[in-house]
Coordinates of C-alpha atoms and ligand atoms in Angstrom, one line a residue:
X1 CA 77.7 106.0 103.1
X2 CA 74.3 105.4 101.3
X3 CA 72.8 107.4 104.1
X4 CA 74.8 110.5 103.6
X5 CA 74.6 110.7 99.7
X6 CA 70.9 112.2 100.2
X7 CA 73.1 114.7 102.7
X8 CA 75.4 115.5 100.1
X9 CA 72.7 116.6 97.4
X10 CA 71.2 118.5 99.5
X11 CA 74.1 120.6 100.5
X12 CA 75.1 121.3 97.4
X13 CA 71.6 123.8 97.0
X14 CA 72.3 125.3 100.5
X15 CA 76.0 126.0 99.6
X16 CA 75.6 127.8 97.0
X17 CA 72.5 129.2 98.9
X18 CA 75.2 130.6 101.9
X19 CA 77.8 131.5 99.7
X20 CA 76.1 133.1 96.6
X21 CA 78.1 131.8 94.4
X22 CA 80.3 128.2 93.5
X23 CA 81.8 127.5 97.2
X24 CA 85.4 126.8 97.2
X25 CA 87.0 124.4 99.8
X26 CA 90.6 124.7 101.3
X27 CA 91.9 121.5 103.4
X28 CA 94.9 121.6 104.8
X29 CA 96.5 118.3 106.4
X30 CA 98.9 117.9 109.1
X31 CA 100.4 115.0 110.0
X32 CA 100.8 111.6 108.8
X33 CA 100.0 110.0 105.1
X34 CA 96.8 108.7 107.1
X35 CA 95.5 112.4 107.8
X36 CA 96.7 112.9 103.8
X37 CA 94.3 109.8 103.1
X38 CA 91.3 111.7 105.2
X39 CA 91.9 114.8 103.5
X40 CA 91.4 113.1 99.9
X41 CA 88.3 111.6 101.2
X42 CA 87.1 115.3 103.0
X43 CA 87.5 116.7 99.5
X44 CA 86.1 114.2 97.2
X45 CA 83.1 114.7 99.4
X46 CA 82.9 118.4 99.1
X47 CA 83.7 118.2 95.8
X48 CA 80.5 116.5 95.5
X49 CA 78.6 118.6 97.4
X50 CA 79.5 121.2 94.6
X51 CA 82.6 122.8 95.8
X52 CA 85.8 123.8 94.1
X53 CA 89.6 123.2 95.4
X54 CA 90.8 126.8 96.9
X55 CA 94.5 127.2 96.7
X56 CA 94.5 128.5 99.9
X57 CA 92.6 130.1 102.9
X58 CA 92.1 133.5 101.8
X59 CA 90.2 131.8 98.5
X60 CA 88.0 129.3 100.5
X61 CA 84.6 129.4 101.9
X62 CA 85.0 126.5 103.5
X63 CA 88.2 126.0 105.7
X64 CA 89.0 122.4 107.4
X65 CA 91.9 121.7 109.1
X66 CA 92.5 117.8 109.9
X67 CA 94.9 118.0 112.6
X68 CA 98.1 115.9 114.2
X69 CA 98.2 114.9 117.6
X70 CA 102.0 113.1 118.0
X71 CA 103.6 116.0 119.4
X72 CA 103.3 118.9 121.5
X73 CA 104.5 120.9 118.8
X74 CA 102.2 120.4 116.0
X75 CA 99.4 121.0 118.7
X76 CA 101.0 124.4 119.4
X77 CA 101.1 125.3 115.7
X78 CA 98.0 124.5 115.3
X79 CA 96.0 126.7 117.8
X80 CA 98.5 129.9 116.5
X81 CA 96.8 128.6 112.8
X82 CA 93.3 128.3 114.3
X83 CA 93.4 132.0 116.1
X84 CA 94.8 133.7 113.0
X85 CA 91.0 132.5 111.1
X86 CA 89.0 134.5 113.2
X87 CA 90.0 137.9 111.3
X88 CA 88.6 135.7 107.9
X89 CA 85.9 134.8 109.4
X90 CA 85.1 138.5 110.7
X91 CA 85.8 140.0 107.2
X92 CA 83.4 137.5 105.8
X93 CA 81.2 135.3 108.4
X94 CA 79.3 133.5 105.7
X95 CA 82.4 131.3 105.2
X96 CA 82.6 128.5 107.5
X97 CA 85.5 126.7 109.1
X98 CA 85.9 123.6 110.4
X99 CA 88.0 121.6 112.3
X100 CA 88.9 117.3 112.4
X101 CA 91.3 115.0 112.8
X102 CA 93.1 113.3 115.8
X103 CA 92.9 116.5 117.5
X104 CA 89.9 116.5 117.9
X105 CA 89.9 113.1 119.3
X106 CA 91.3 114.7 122.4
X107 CA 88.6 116.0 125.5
X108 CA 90.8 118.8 126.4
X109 CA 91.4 120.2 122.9
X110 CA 88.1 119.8 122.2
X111 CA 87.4 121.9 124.9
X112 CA 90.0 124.5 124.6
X113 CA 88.3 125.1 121.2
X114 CA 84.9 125.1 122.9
X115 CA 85.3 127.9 124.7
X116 CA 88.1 130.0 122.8
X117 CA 87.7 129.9 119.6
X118 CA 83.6 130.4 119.0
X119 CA 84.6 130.9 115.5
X120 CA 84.9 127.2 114.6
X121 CA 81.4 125.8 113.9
X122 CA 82.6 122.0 112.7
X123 CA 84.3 119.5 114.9
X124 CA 84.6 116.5 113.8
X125 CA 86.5 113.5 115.2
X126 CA 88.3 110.5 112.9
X127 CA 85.9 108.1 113.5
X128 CA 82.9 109.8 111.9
X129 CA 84.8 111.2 109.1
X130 CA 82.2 109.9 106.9
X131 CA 79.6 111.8 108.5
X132 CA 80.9 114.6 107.5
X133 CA 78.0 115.6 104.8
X134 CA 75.1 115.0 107.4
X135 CA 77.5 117.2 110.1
X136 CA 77.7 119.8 107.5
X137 CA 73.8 119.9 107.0
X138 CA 72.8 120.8 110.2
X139 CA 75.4 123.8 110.4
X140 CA 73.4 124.9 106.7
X141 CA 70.4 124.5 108.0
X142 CA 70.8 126.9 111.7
X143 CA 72.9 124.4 113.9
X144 CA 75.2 127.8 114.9
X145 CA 77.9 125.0 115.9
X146 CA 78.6 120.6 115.5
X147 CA 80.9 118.5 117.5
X148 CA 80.5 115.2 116.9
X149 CA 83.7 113.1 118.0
X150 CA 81.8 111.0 119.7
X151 CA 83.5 107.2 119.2
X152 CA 80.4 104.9 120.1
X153 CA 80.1 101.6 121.1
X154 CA 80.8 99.2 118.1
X155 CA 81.1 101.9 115.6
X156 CA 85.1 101.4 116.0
X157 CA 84.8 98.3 114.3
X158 CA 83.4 99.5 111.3
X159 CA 84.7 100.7 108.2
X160 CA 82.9 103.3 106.1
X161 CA 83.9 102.0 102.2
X162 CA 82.8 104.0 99.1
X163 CA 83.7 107.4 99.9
X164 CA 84.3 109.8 97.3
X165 CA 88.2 110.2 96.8
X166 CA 90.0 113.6 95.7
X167 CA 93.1 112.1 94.7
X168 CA 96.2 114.1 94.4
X169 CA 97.8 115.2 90.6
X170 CA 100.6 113.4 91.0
X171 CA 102.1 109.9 89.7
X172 CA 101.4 108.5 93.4
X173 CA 98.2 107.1 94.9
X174 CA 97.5 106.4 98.5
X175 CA 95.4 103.3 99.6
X176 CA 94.6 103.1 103.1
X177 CA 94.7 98.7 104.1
X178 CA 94.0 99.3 107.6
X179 CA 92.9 102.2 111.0
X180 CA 94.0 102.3 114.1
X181 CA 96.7 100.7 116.0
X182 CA 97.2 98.3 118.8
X183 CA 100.3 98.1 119.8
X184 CA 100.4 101.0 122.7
X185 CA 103.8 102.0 122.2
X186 CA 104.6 103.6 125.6
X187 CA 105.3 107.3 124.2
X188 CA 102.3 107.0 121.8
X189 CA 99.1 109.1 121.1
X190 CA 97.9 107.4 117.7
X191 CA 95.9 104.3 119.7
X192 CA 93.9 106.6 121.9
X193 CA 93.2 108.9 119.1
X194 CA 92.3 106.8 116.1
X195 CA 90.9 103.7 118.4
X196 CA 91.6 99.9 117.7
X197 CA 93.3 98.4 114.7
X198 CA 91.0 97.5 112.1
X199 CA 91.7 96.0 108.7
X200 CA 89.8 96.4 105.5
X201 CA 88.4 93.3 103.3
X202 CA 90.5 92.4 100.5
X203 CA 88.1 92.5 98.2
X204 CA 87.7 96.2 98.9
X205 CA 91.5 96.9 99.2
X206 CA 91.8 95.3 95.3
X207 CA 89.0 97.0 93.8
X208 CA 90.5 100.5 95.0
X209 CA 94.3 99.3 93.7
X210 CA 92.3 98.8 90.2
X211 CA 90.4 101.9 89.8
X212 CA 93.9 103.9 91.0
X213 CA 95.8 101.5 88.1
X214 CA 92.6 102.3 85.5
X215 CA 93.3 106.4 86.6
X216 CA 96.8 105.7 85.8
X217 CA 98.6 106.2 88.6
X218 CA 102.1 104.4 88.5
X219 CA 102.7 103.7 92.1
X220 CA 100.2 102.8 95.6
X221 CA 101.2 103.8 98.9
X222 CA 99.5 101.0 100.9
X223 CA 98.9 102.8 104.4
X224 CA 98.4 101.6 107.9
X225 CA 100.1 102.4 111.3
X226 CA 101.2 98.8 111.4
X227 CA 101.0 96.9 108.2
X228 CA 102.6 93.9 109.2
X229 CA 99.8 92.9 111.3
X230 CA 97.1 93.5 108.8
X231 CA 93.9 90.7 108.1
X232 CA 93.7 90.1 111.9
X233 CA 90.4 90.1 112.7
X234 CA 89.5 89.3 109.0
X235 CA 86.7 86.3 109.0
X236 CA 88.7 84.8 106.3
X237 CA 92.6 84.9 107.1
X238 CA 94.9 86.8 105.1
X239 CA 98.3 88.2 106.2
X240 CA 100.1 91.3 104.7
X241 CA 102.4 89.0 102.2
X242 CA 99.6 87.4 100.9
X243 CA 97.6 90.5 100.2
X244 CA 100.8 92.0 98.7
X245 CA 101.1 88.9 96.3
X246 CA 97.4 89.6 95.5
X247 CA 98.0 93.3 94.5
X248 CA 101.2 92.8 93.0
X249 CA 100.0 89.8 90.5
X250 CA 97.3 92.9 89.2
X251 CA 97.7 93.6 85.2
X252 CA 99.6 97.1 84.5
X253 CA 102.9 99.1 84.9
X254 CA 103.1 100.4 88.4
X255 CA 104.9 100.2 91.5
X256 CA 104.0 99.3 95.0
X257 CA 105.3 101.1 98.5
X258 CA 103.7 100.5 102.0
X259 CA 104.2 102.0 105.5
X260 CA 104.4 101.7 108.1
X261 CA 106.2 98.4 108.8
X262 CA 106.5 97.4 112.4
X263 CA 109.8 95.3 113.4
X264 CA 108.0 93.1 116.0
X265 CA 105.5 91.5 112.9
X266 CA 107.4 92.0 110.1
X267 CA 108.2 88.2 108.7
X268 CA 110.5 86.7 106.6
X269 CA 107.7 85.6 104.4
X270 CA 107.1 89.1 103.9
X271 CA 110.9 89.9 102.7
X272 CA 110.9 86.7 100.6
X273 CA 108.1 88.6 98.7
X274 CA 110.1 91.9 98.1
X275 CA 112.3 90.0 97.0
X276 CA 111.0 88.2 94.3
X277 CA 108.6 90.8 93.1
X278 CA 109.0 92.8 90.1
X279 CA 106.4 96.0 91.6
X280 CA 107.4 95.8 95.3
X281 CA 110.2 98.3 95.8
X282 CA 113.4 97.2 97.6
X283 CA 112.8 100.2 100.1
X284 CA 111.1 99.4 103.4
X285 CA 110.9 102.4 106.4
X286 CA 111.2 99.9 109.6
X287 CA 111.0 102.6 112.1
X288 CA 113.7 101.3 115.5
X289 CA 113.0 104.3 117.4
X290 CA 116.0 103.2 120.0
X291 CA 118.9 101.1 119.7
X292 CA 118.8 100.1 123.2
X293 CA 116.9 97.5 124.6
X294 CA 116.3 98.5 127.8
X295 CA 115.0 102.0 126.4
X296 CA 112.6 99.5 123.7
X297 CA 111.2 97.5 126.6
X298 CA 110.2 100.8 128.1
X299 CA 108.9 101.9 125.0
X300 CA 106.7 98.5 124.7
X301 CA 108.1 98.2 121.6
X302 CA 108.3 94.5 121.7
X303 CA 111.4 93.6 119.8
X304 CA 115.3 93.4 120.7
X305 CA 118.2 95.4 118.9
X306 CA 119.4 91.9 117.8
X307 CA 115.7 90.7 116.4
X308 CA 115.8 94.0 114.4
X309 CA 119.6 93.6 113.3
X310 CA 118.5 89.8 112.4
X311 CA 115.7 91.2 109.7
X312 CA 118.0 93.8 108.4
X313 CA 120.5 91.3 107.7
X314 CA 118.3 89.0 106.2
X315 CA 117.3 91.6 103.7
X316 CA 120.2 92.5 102.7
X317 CA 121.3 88.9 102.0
X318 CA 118.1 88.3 99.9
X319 CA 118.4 91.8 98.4
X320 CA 121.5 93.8 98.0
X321 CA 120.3 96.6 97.0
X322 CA 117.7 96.9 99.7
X323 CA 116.9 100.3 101.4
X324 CA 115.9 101.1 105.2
X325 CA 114.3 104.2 106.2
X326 CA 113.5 104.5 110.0
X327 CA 112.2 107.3 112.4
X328 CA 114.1 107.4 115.9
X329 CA 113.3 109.2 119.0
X330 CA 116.3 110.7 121.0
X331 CA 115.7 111.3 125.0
X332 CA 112.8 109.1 125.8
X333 CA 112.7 109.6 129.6
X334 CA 115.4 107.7 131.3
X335 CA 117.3 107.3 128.6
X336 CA 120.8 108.2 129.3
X337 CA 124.1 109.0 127.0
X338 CA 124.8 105.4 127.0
X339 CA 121.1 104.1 125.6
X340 CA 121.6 106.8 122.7
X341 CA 124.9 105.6 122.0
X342 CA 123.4 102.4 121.3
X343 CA 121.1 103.8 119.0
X344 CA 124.0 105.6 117.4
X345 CA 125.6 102.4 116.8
X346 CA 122.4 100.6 115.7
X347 CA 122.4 103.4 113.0
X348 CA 125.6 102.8 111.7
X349 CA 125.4 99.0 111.4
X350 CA 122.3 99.5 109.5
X351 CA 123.1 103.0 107.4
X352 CA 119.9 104.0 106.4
X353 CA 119.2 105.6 103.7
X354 CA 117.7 108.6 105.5
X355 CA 115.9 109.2 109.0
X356 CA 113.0 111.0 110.8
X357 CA 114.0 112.1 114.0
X358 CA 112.4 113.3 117.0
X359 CA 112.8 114.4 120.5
X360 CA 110.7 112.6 123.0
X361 CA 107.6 115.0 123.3
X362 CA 105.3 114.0 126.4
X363 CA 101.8 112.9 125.2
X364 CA 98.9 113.3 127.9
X365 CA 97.4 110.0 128.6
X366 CA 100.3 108.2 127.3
X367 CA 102.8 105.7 130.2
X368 CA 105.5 107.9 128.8
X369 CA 104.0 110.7 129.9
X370 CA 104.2 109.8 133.4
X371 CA 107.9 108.8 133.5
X372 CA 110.8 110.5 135.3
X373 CA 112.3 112.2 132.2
X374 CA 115.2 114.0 134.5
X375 CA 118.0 115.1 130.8
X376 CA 117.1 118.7 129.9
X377 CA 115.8 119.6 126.4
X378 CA 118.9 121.1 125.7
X379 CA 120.9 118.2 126.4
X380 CA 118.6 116.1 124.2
X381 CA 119.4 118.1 121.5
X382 CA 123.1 117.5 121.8
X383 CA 122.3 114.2 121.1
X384 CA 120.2 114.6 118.6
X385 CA 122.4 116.8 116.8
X386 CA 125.3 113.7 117.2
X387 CA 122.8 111.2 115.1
X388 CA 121.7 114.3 112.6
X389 CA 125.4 114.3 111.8
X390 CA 126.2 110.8 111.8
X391 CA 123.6 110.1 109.2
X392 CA 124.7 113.1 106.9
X393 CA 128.1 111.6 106.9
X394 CA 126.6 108.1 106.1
X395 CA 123.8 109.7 103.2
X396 CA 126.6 111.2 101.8
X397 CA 128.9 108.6 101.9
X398 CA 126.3 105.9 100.0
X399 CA 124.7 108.2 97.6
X400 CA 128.6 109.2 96.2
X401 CA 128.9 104.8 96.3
X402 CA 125.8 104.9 94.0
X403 CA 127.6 107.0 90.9
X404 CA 127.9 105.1 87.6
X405 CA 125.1 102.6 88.9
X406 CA 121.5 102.4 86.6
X407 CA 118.9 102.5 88.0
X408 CA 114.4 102.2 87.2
X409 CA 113.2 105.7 87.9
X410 CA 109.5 107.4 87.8
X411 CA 109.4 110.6 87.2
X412 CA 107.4 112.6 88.5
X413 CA 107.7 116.5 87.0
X414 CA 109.9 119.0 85.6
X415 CA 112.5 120.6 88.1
X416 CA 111.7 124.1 89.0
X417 CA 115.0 125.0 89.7
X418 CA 116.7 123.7 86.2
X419 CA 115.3 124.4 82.9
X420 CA 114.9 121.1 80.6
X421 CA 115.6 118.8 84.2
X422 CA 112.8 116.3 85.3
X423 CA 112.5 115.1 88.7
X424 CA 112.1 111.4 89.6
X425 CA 112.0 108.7 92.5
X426 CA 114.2 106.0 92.1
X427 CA 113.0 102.2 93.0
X428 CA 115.3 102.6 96.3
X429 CA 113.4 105.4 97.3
X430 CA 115.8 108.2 97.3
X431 CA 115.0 111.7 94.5
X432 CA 116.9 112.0 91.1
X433 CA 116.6 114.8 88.4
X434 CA 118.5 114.6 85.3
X435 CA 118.2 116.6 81.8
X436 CA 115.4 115.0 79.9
X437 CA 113.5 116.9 77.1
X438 CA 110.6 114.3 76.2
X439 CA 109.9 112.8 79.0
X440 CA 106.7 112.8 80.2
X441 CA 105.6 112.9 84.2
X442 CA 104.5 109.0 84.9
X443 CA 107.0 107.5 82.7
X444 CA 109.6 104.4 84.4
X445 CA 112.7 105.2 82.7
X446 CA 116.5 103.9 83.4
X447 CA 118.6 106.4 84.6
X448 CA 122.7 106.6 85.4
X449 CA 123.5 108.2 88.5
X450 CA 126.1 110.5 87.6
X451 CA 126.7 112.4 91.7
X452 CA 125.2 111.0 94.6
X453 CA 124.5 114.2 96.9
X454 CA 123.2 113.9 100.6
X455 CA 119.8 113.8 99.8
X456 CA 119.4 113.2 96.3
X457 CA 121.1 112.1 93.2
X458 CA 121.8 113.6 89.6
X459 CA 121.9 111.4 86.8
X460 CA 121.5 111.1 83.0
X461 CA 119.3 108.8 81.1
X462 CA 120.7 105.3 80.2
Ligands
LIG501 N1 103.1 103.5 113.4 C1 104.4 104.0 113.2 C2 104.6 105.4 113.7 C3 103.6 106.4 113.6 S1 104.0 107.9 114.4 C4 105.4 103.1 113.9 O1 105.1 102.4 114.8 O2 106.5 103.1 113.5 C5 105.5 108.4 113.5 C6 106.7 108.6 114.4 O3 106.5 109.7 115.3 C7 107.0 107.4 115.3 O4 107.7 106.4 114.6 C8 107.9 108.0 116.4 O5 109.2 108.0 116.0 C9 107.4 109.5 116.4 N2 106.6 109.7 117.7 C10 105.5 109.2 118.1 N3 105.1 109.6 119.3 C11 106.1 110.4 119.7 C12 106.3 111.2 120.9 N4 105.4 111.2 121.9 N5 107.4 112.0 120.9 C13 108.3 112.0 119.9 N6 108.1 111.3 118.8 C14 107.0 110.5 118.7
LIG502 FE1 102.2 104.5 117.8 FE2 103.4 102.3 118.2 FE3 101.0 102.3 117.0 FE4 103.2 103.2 115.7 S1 102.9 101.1 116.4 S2 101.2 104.1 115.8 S3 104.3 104.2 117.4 S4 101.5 102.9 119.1
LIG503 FE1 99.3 112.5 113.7 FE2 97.1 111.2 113.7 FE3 98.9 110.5 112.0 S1 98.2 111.8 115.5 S2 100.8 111.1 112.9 S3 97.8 112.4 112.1 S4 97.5 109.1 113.0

C-alpha cells in the first residue's frame, strides 16, 4: 500500500485535471458483504484521491461496478447495466468507467468486455484491488484502456492491510477476518474467483475492531466465506473462538455478528462462546443448502443432515433463544422430489428464522456444472415455491410466539413509512420499529414485542 500512496497524490492533480472540476465517484456493489467490504475500500481510496460520493451514475465521473459471479443471473444483469453506460459515456467521454470484482476474475467475461464494450477503460480483478490507484494512473496519464486481473504467483497469499476505508453511515461496521475459500463446494464459483483461503493476523483484525469502536460504530460484521476455519495458515495458531474471545473482551458498547459459518468446521467450542458472551449475538446464518445427504455428498459439502441437526441441537440446549438463518439451493442436478423433501423436513426441525433461497444455477468451471441436471426449471420452481411457503408459515408462526417477550434492540433510524417510529435490529437478528420520540440512531434499548409479523416485529419500549 506504501507504494501506491505516491499513486494516489498524484491522481488527485490529474483528476481534477480530466474532469475540470471536484470528480465525483459512484460505486455500486453486487453481491456478497465481501464485494460490500471492496467497495468501502474502492471509495476510501478515491476519496483520497480527491473525489466526492455521487448518489448515482448520472452524477459521477467516475463509475465502478464490482461485480458478482455466483449466478448466471447477476452476470446477465450486469452486462444489460454495463451496455446502458455507453450513452453516459458518449454524452460526456471525459468521465471514466470501470469495472472489478469476481467478474472480472473470469477469462471469458473478461473477454466479452474486451471486445464489446470498448467503453470500459478499467478492469480490475479481486486480487489487485489495492492496485487500484497505480491502475488508475496510467488510464490519467494516456493508457486508452487497463486490465489487470492478473492473479500471480505468490501474490494470493498476501494481504494488502492499511487501505483507506469509506465506511457506510450506519450503526454497522464490516471487518473482513479472512479471502478466499477452500472448500470447492461442487456448485461453487467463489474459490476460482477469489483464489485460496487466506486469513488475516490478529493483530491487524483488533486494531481495525478498535478504530470501528473509537468511530462509534455499535455492531462488527466479522466477514469471511468460511469463518469457522479462520487462523489456518496463521504462524502463530489461533482458531475462530479464540479470536472472537479476543474481540469480544475489547472495552465499549457494541455488538458482534459474523458470517459466514460453515457446518463442517463450526465447533462446539465456538457455540460455548456465544453462549457465554455478552456482545456475541445468539443469531448464527449456518447455511445447509440441502437436507439430503446424498444431494450434500455431491455438493462436497462435507457434513451429514444428522452432524448439522447435532449442532443445531446443541445450540439450542446451550441457548434458547438461539436464531438460525441458512441459504438452501433447490434442484441441484440429480436431485429428485424425494432429496428436496428432505430438505423440506430439515427446515422444519430446525425453523429458521428466515432463508436465502436459490435455484441451482450452472457455474462454468464448476463439477456441478458438468452434471446430468435432467428436472426442468419449471419444475424446480415448484419446489421452490413448496419451501418459500413452508418457511412463511413457520416465520409467521415464531414471530406471533415472540409477542409480549423484551428484548435488547439497536436502532438504527427513523421509519420512513411511520412518523415518530424508529427502526431497530433486535439481538436475534430479525427488524423491529416501535414509536420512539428521543431516541437516537445507535442507541441499545429494551423493547416489548407487541405483533410478531412475517418478517419483522412491532413493539414498544420497555
Ligand atoms: N461461503 C458461504 C456461501 C457463499 S455464496 C457458504 O458456504 O455458505 C452464498 C450462497 O449462494 C450459497 O450459500 C449458496 O446457497 C448460493 N450459491 C452458490 N453458488 C450457487 C450456484 N451455482 N447456484 C445457486 N446458488 C448458489
Ligand atoms: Fe462457495 Fe462452498 Fe466456499 Fe461457500 S464454502 S464460498 S459455498 S465453495
Ligand atoms: Fe459474488 Fe464474489 Fe461474493 S462471486 S457472492 S461477490 S465472493
Amino acid at each position: 500500500m506504501m507504494h501506491q500512496w505516491q499513486f494516489l497524490c498524484e491522481n488527485r492533480e490529474l483528476l481534477l485535471h480530466r474532469m475540470g472540476h471536484t470528480p465525483r465517484a459512484f460505486v455500486k456493489t453486487f453481491g456478497c458483504q465481501g464485494n460490500v467490504a471492496d467497495s468501502e475500500k474502492i471509495m476510501g481510496m478515491l476519496i483520497n484521491m480527491g473525489c466526492e460520493q455521487a448518489e448515482d451514475e448520472k452524477q459521477a465521473d467516475i463509475i465502478l461496478y464490482n461485480t458478482c459471479a455466483i449466478r448466471e443471473n447477476a452476470e446477465i444483469r450486469l452486462f444489460s447495466m454495463v451496455g446502458e453506460l455507453k450513452r453516459l459515456k458518449q454524452a460526456n467521454p471525459s468521465i471514466l468507467i470501470g469495472l472489478c470484482g469476481c467478474m472480472m476474475q473470469q477469462d471469458e467475461v473478461v473477454r466479452q468486455i474486451r471486445k464489446s464494450y470498448p467503453f470500459v477503460e478499467l478492469i480490475f480483478g479481486t486480487h489487485v484491488l489495492h492496485t487500484m490507484p497505480e491502475l488508475l494512473n496510467r488510464i490519467l496519464r494516456g493508457e486508452r484502456r487497463v486490465v489487470n486481473c492478473y492473479e500471480g504467483e505468490g501474490r494470493e497469499n498476501r494481504i494488502a492491510e492499511h487501505l483507506p476505508i469509506q465506511r457506510g453511515q450506519g450503526v454497522q461496521a464490516s471487518l473482513q477476518i479472512m479471502y478466499g475459500c477452500d472448500n470447492f463446494c461442487s456448485y461453487c464459483i467463489v474459490p476460482y474467483v477469489r483464489g485460496r483461503e487466506v486469513s488475516r493476523e490478529p493483530e491487524e483484525i483488533i486494531r481495525e475492531a478498535k478504530e470501528i469502536i473509537a468511530m462509534g460504530y455499535k455492531e462488527i460484521l466479522l466477514l469471511g466465506q468460511n469463518v469457522n476455519s479462520y487462523g489456518k495458515g496463521l504462524e502463530h495458531p489461533i482458531n475462530f473462538a479464540q479470536l472472537l474471545h479476543q474481540i469480544e473482551q475489547l472495552e465499549g458498547d457494541f455488538r458482534i455478528r459474523f458470517m459466514t459459518s460453515h457446518p463442517k468446521d463450526c465447533t462446539r467450542e465456538l457455540i460455548d462462546l456465544i453462549a457465554q458472551s455478552k456482545k456475541i449475538c445468539h443469531n448464527i446464518h449456518l447455511p445447509v443448502q440441502s437436507g439430503s445427504d446424498r444431494v450434500l455428498g455431491q455438493m462436497n459439502r462435507r457434513y451429514t443432515r444428522e452432524h448439522y441437526l447435532s449442532l443445531i441441537r446443541y445450540a439450542k440446549e446451550k441457548m434458547p433463544d438461539v436464531t438460525f438463518t441458512t441459504d438452501i439451493i433447490v434442484g441441484f442436478p440429480g436431485e429428485t422430489y424425494e432429496d428436496f423433501l428432505q430438505t423440506l423436513s430439515l427446515c422444519q426441525e430446525v425453523r429458521y428464522q428466515c432463508m436465502f433461497t436459490f435455484i441451482f444455477s450452472p457455474r462454468p468451471g464448476t463439477r456441478a456444472a458438468q452434471m446430468p441436471d435432467p428436472v426442468p426449471y419449471k419444475e424446480k420452481t415448484k419446489w421452490l415455491n413448496e419451501l418459500i411457503a413452508a418457511q412463511h408459515k413457520i416465520s409467521e408462526e415464531d414471530n406471533r410466539a415472540m409477542e409480549g417477550k423484551v428484548l435488547s434492540v439497536l436502532t438504527e433510524h427513523p421509519a420512513q413509512d411511520r412518523e415518530g417510529w424508529m427502526v431497530g435490529r433486535c439481538e436475534n437478528g430479525m427488524i423491529i420499529k416501535f414509536p420512539a420520540k428521543d431516541v437516537r440512531a445507535g442507541s441499545f434499548v429494551k423493547v416489548k414485542v407487541t405483533r410478531g409479523l412475517r418478517s419483522e416485529y412491532e413493539g414498544e419500549l420497555a
